[in-house]
């Protein structure tokens, strides 16, 4: 569970950029160097602002470039504004599974549609709806 600093927020919906510190060992000089890695992280509540220290978890892939989620705000920057609470990992899992179940239900309804054998159009009662 890495901890990093938010360096950018508000440019894309529900997305923040977090800088994670890394140590890089140069075997030739035999010395550690400070490096960093920038990650795009999902922030469902849009509660984070630049400067916050956050703990992230690799939870689920939310898009092509985002595969981490904000677990908690370790140290918040004082902005003087009231912030929303960060969505917990369990709440995120529940929201995602509910969304998936709703999608599967809609899919099952589409497969249960009666079709006219001649035209291939969906039939609702005695009306023809259109090609589905």
mmCIF file with all atom_site columns, C-alpha atoms in Angstrom:
data_model
loop_
_atom_site.group_PDB
_atom_site.id
_atom_site.type_symbol
_atom_site.label_atom_id
_atom_site.label_alt_id
_atom_site.label_comp_id
_atom_site.label_asym_id
_atom_site.label_entity_id
_atom_site.label_seq_id
_atom_site.pdbx_PDB_ins_code
_atom_site.Cartn_x
_atom_site.Cartn_y
_atom_site.Cartn_z
_atom_site.occupancy
_atom_site.B_iso_or_equiv
_atom_site.pdbx_formal_charge
_atom_site.auth_seq_id
_atom_site.auth_comp_id
_atom_site.auth_asym_id
_atom_site.auth_atom_id
_atom_site.pdbx_PDB_model_num
ATOM 1   C CA . UNK A 1 1   ? 0.000   0.000   0.000   1.00 0.00 ? 1   UNK A CA 1
ATOM 2   C CA . UNK A 1 2   ? 2.134   2.861   -1.257  1.00 0.00 ? 2   UNK A CA 1
ATOM 3   C CA . UNK A 1 3   ? 1.856   6.424   -0.001  1.00 0.00 ? 3   UNK A CA 1
ATOM 4   C CA . UNK A 1 4   ? 2.311   9.365   -2.359  1.00 0.00 ? 4   UNK A CA 1
ATOM 5   C CA . UNK A 1 5   ? 1.588   13.045  -2.890  1.00 0.00 ? 5   UNK A CA 1
ATOM 6   C CA . UNK A 1 6   ? -1.197  14.324  -5.151  1.00 0.00 ? 6   UNK A CA 1
ATOM 7   C CA . UNK A 1 7   ? 0.414   16.531  -7.784  1.00 0.00 ? 7   UNK A CA 1
ATOM 8   C CA . UNK A 1 8   ? -2.601  17.135  -10.031 1.00 0.00 ? 8   UNK A CA 1
ATOM 9   C CA . UNK A 1 9   ? -6.371  16.988  -9.607  1.00 0.00 ? 9   UNK A CA 1
ATOM 10  C CA . UNK A 1 10  ? -9.401  18.377  -11.374 1.00 0.00 ? 10  UNK A CA 1
ATOM 11  C CA . UNK A 1 11  ? -8.122  18.003  -14.930 1.00 0.00 ? 11  UNK A CA 1
ATOM 12  C CA . UNK A 1 12  ? -10.121 14.829  -15.575 1.00 0.00 ? 12  UNK A CA 1
ATOM 13  C CA . UNK A 1 13  ? -13.248 13.650  -13.780 1.00 0.00 ? 13  UNK A CA 1
ATOM 14  C CA . UNK A 1 14  ? -12.595 11.345  -10.809 1.00 0.00 ? 14  UNK A CA 1
ATOM 15  C CA . UNK A 1 15  ? -8.871  11.140  -11.630 1.00 0.00 ? 15  UNK A CA 1
ATOM 16  C CA . UNK A 1 16  ? -5.834  12.420  -9.773  1.00 0.00 ? 16  UNK A CA 1
ATOM 17  C CA . UNK A 1 17  ? -2.110  12.101  -10.440 1.00 0.00 ? 17  UNK A CA 1
ATOM 18  C CA . UNK A 1 18  ? -0.028  10.788  -7.541  1.00 0.00 ? 18  UNK A CA 1
ATOM 19  C CA . UNK A 1 19  ? 3.776   10.932  -7.288  1.00 0.00 ? 19  UNK A CA 1
ATOM 20  C CA . UNK A 1 20  ? 5.307   7.912   -5.551  1.00 0.00 ? 20  UNK A CA 1
ATOM 21  C CA . UNK A 1 21  ? 8.892   8.151   -4.275  1.00 0.00 ? 21  UNK A CA 1
ATOM 22  C CA . UNK A 1 22  ? 11.299  5.433   -5.385  1.00 0.00 ? 22  UNK A CA 1
ATOM 23  C CA . UNK A 1 23  ? 14.920  4.673   -4.551  1.00 0.00 ? 23  UNK A CA 1
ATOM 24  C CA . UNK A 1 24  ? 17.138  3.788   -7.486  1.00 0.00 ? 24  UNK A CA 1
ATOM 25  C CA . UNK A 1 25  ? 20.416  1.916   -6.845  1.00 0.00 ? 25  UNK A CA 1
ATOM 26  C CA . UNK A 1 26  ? 23.263  2.672   -9.233  1.00 0.00 ? 26  UNK A CA 1
ATOM 27  C CA . UNK A 1 27  ? 25.494  -0.401  -9.031  1.00 0.00 ? 27  UNK A CA 1
ATOM 28  C CA . UNK A 1 28  ? 28.407  1.268   -10.791 1.00 0.00 ? 28  UNK A CA 1
ATOM 29  C CA . UNK A 1 29  ? 28.664  4.218   -8.409  1.00 0.00 ? 29  UNK A CA 1
ATOM 30  C CA . UNK A 1 30  ? 27.175  2.191   -5.525  1.00 0.00 ? 30  UNK A CA 1
ATOM 31  C CA . UNK A 1 31  ? 24.802  4.902   -4.483  1.00 0.00 ? 31  UNK A CA 1
ATOM 32  C CA . UNK A 1 32  ? 21.044  5.339   -4.031  1.00 0.00 ? 32  UNK A CA 1
ATOM 33  C CA . UNK A 1 33  ? 19.247  8.056   -5.981  1.00 0.00 ? 33  UNK A CA 1
ATOM 34  C CA . UNK A 1 34  ? 15.803  9.468   -5.371  1.00 0.00 ? 34  UNK A CA 1
ATOM 35  C CA . UNK A 1 35  ? 13.473  8.888   -8.285  1.00 0.00 ? 35  UNK A CA 1
ATOM 36  C CA . UNK A 1 36  ? 9.707   9.061   -8.577  1.00 0.00 ? 36  UNK A CA 1
ATOM 37  C CA . UNK A 1 37  ? 6.840   7.442   -10.440 1.00 0.00 ? 37  UNK A CA 1
ATOM 38  C CA . UNK A 1 38  ? 3.625   9.218   -11.436 1.00 0.00 ? 38  UNK A CA 1
ATOM 39  C CA . UNK A 1 39  ? 0.396   7.201   -11.440 1.00 0.00 ? 39  UNK A CA 1
ATOM 40  C CA . UNK A 1 40  ? -3.150  8.058   -12.451 1.00 0.00 ? 40  UNK A CA 1
ATOM 41  C CA . UNK A 1 41  ? -5.450  7.092   -9.569  1.00 0.00 ? 41  UNK A CA 1
ATOM 42  C CA . UNK A 1 42  ? -9.243  6.819   -9.361  1.00 0.00 ? 42  UNK A CA 1
ATOM 43  C CA . UNK A 1 43  ? -10.869 9.208   -6.854  1.00 0.00 ? 43  UNK A CA 1
ATOM 44  C CA . UNK A 1 44  ? -14.619 8.511   -6.865  1.00 0.00 ? 44  UNK A CA 1
ATOM 45  C CA . UNK A 1 45  ? -15.590 11.304  -4.445  1.00 0.00 ? 45  UNK A CA 1
ATOM 46  C CA . UNK A 1 46  ? -13.215 13.859  -6.012  1.00 0.00 ? 46  UNK A CA 1
ATOM 47  C CA . UNK A 1 47  ? -12.079 14.694  -2.476  1.00 0.00 ? 47  UNK A CA 1
ATOM 48  C CA . UNK A 1 48  ? -8.348  15.063  -3.110  1.00 0.00 ? 48  UNK A CA 1
ATOM 49  C CA . UNK A 1 49  ? -6.568  18.283  -4.016  1.00 0.00 ? 49  UNK A CA 1
ATOM 50  C CA . UNK A 1 50  ? -2.970  18.945  -4.998  1.00 0.00 ? 50  UNK A CA 1
ATOM 51  C CA . UNK A 1 51  ? -0.647  18.564  -2.025  1.00 0.00 ? 51  UNK A CA 1
ATOM 52  C CA . UNK A 1 52  ? -2.596  15.857  -0.177  1.00 0.00 ? 52  UNK A CA 1
ATOM 53  C CA . UNK A 1 53  ? -0.693  12.801  0.999   1.00 0.00 ? 53  UNK A CA 1
ATOM 54  C CA . UNK A 1 54  ? -2.740  9.713   0.082   1.00 0.00 ? 54  UNK A CA 1
ATOM 55  C CA . UNK A 1 55  ? -2.490  5.944   0.434   1.00 0.00 ? 55  UNK A CA 1
ATOM 56  C CA . UNK A 1 56  ? -3.414  4.061   -2.732  1.00 0.00 ? 56  UNK A CA 1
ATOM 57  C CA . UNK A 1 57  ? -4.254  0.450   -3.482  1.00 0.00 ? 57  UNK A CA 1
ATOM 58  C CA . UNK A 1 58  ? -4.067  -1.529  -6.674  1.00 0.00 ? 58  UNK A CA 1
ATOM 59  C CA . UNK A 1 59  ? -7.695  -2.571  -6.750  1.00 0.00 ? 59  UNK A CA 1
ATOM 60  C CA . UNK A 1 60  ? -9.278  -2.859  -10.164 1.00 0.00 ? 60  UNK A CA 1
ATOM 61  C CA . UNK A 1 61  ? -8.716  -1.446  -13.602 1.00 0.00 ? 61  UNK A CA 1
ATOM 62  C CA . UNK A 1 62  ? -11.012 1.530   -14.106 1.00 0.00 ? 62  UNK A CA 1
ATOM 63  C CA . UNK A 1 63  ? -9.623  2.603   -17.478 1.00 0.00 ? 63  UNK A CA 1
ATOM 64  C CA . UNK A 1 64  ? -6.663  2.060   -19.777 1.00 0.00 ? 64  UNK A CA 1
ATOM 65  C CA . UNK A 1 65  ? -4.264  4.073   -17.613 1.00 0.00 ? 65  UNK A CA 1
ATOM 66  C CA . UNK A 1 66  ? -5.878  3.869   -14.146 1.00 0.00 ? 66  UNK A CA 1
ATOM 67  C CA . UNK A 1 67  ? -5.458  0.721   -12.079 1.00 0.00 ? 67  UNK A CA 1
ATOM 68  C CA . UNK A 1 68  ? -5.232  2.200   -8.560  1.00 0.00 ? 68  UNK A CA 1
ATOM 69  C CA . UNK A 1 69  ? -7.808  3.650   -6.180  1.00 0.00 ? 69  UNK A CA 1
ATOM 70  C CA . UNK A 1 70  ? -7.497  6.101   -3.270  1.00 0.00 ? 70  UNK A CA 1
ATOM 71  C CA . UNK A 1 71  ? -7.746  4.145   -0.009  1.00 0.00 ? 71  UNK A CA 1
ATOM 72  C CA . UNK A 1 72  ? -7.416  7.083   2.398   1.00 0.00 ? 72  UNK A CA 1
ATOM 73  C CA . UNK A 1 73  ? -6.119  10.611  2.767   1.00 0.00 ? 73  UNK A CA 1
ATOM 74  C CA . UNK A 1 74  ? -3.183  10.392  5.167   1.00 0.00 ? 74  UNK A CA 1
ATOM 75  C CA . UNK A 1 75  ? -2.550  14.136  5.459   1.00 0.00 ? 75  UNK A CA 1
ATOM 76  C CA . UNK A 1 76  ? -4.865  16.704  3.910   1.00 0.00 ? 76  UNK A CA 1
ATOM 77  C CA . UNK A 1 77  ? -3.848  20.160  2.757   1.00 0.00 ? 77  UNK A CA 1
ATOM 78  C CA . UNK A 1 78  ? -5.761  22.861  4.605   1.00 0.00 ? 78  UNK A CA 1
ATOM 79  C CA . UNK A 1 79  ? -7.857  24.563  1.959   1.00 0.00 ? 79  UNK A CA 1
ATOM 80  C CA . UNK A 1 80  ? -10.596 25.921  4.221   1.00 0.00 ? 80  UNK A CA 1
ATOM 81  C CA . UNK A 1 81  ? -13.248 23.983  2.310   1.00 0.00 ? 81  UNK A CA 1
ATOM 82  C CA . UNK A 1 82  ? -15.404 21.127  3.542   1.00 0.00 ? 82  UNK A CA 1
ATOM 83  C CA . UNK A 1 83  ? -14.405 17.975  1.693   1.00 0.00 ? 83  UNK A CA 1
ATOM 84  C CA . UNK A 1 84  ? -16.321 14.851  0.839   1.00 0.00 ? 84  UNK A CA 1
ATOM 85  C CA . UNK A 1 85  ? -15.387 11.583  2.488   1.00 0.00 ? 85  UNK A CA 1
ATOM 86  C CA . UNK A 1 86  ? -13.214 9.240   0.438   1.00 0.00 ? 86  UNK A CA 1
ATOM 87  C CA . UNK A 1 87  ? -14.984 6.122   -0.804  1.00 0.00 ? 87  UNK A CA 1
ATOM 88  C CA . UNK A 1 88  ? -13.639 3.026   0.959   1.00 0.00 ? 88  UNK A CA 1
ATOM 89  C CA . UNK A 1 89  ? -12.387 0.046   -0.997  1.00 0.00 ? 89  UNK A CA 1
ATOM 90  C CA . UNK A 1 90  ? -15.352 -2.071  0.162   1.00 0.00 ? 90  UNK A CA 1
ATOM 91  C CA . UNK A 1 91  ? -17.821 0.588   -0.996  1.00 0.00 ? 91  UNK A CA 1
ATOM 92  C CA . UNK A 1 92  ? -16.059 0.697   -4.368  1.00 0.00 ? 92  UNK A CA 1
ATOM 93  C CA . UNK A 1 93  ? -16.296 -3.077  -4.732  1.00 0.00 ? 93  UNK A CA 1
ATOM 94  C CA . UNK A 1 94  ? -20.009 -3.021  -3.801  1.00 0.00 ? 94  UNK A CA 1
ATOM 95  C CA . UNK A 1 95  ? -20.722 -0.184  -6.273  1.00 0.00 ? 95  UNK A CA 1
ATOM 96  C CA . UNK A 1 96  ? -18.892 -1.975  -9.056  1.00 0.00 ? 96  UNK A CA 1
ATOM 97  C CA . UNK A 1 97  ? -20.617 -5.337  -8.427  1.00 0.00 ? 97  UNK A CA 1
ATOM 98  C CA . UNK A 1 98  ? -24.058 -3.657  -8.286  1.00 0.00 ? 98  UNK A CA 1
ATOM 99  C CA . UNK A 1 99  ? -23.331 -1.925  -11.590 1.00 0.00 ? 99  UNK A CA 1
ATOM 100 C CA . UNK A 1 100 ? -22.232 -5.242  -13.125 1.00 0.00 ? 100 UNK A CA 1
ATOM 101 C CA . UNK A 1 101 ? -25.367 -7.060  -11.908 1.00 0.00 ? 101 UNK A CA 1
ATOM 102 C CA . UNK A 1 102 ? -27.583 -4.334  -13.383 1.00 0.00 ? 102 UNK A CA 1
ATOM 103 C CA . UNK A 1 103 ? -25.794 -4.709  -16.710 1.00 0.00 ? 103 UNK A CA 1
ATOM 104 C CA . UNK A 1 104 ? -26.251 -8.487  -16.695 1.00 0.00 ? 104 UNK A CA 1
ATOM 105 C CA . UNK A 1 105 ? -29.960 -7.985  -15.925 1.00 0.00 ? 105 UNK A CA 1
ATOM 106 C CA . UNK A 1 106 ? -30.370 -5.646  -18.905 1.00 0.00 ? 106 UNK A CA 1
ATOM 107 C CA . UNK A 1 107 ? -28.530 -8.152  -21.082 1.00 0.00 ? 107 UNK A CA 1
ATOM 108 C CA . UNK A 1 108 ? -30.844 -10.974 -19.970 1.00 0.00 ? 108 UNK A CA 1
ATOM 109 C CA . UNK A 1 109 ? -33.883 -8.816  -20.811 1.00 0.00 ? 109 UNK A CA 1
ATOM 110 C CA . UNK A 1 110 ? -32.571 -8.210  -24.330 1.00 0.00 ? 110 UNK A CA 1
ATOM 111 C CA . UNK A 1 111 ? -31.996 -11.908 -24.893 1.00 0.00 ? 111 UNK A CA 1
ATOM 112 C CA . UNK A 1 112 ? -35.559 -12.664 -23.709 1.00 0.00 ? 112 UNK A CA 1
ATOM 113 C CA . UNK A 1 113 ? -37.158 -10.453 -26.401 1.00 0.00 ? 113 UNK A CA 1
ATOM 114 C CA . UNK A 1 114 ? -39.487 -12.314 -28.776 1.00 0.00 ? 114 UNK A CA 1
ATOM 115 C CA . UNK A 1 115 ? -38.561 -11.869 -32.420 1.00 0.00 ? 115 UNK A CA 1
ATOM 116 C CA . UNK A 1 116 ? -40.646 -12.125 -35.543 1.00 0.00 ? 116 UNK A CA 1
ATOM 117 C CA . UNK A 1 117 ? -39.244 -15.136 -37.453 1.00 0.00 ? 117 UNK A CA 1
ATOM 118 C CA . UNK A 1 118 ? -39.770 -13.548 -40.865 1.00 0.00 ? 118 UNK A CA 1
ATOM 119 C CA . UNK A 1 119 ? -38.391 -10.028 -40.380 1.00 0.00 ? 119 UNK A CA 1
ATOM 120 C CA . UNK A 1 120 ? -36.161 -10.564 -37.350 1.00 0.00 ? 120 UNK A CA 1
ATOM 121 C CA . UNK A 1 121 ? -37.655 -7.540  -35.597 1.00 0.00 ? 121 UNK A CA 1
ATOM 122 C CA . UNK A 1 122 ? -38.486 -7.469  -31.910 1.00 0.00 ? 122 UNK A CA 1
ATOM 123 C CA . UNK A 1 123 ? -42.190 -7.916  -31.135 1.00 0.00 ? 123 UNK A CA 1
ATOM 124 C CA . UNK A 1 124 ? -43.746 -6.350  -28.034 1.00 0.00 ? 124 UNK A CA 1
ATOM 125 C CA . UNK A 1 125 ? -47.365 -7.489  -27.755 1.00 0.00 ? 125 UNK A CA 1
ATOM 126 C CA . UNK A 1 126 ? -48.701 -7.000  -31.274 1.00 0.00 ? 126 UNK A CA 1
ATOM 127 C CA . UNK A 1 127 ? -46.338 -4.117  -32.181 1.00 0.00 ? 127 UNK A CA 1
ATOM 128 C CA . UNK A 1 128 ? -43.128 -4.395  -34.113 1.00 0.00 ? 128 UNK A CA 1
ATOM 129 C CA . UNK A 1 129 ? -40.410 -2.358  -32.436 1.00 0.00 ? 129 UNK A CA 1
ATOM 130 C CA . UNK A 1 130 ? -37.440 -2.447  -34.778 1.00 0.00 ? 130 UNK A CA 1
ATOM 131 C CA . UNK A 1 131 ? -34.329 -4.424  -35.496 1.00 0.00 ? 131 UNK A CA 1
ATOM 132 C CA . UNK A 1 132 ? -32.595 -5.387  -32.246 1.00 0.00 ? 132 UNK A CA 1
#
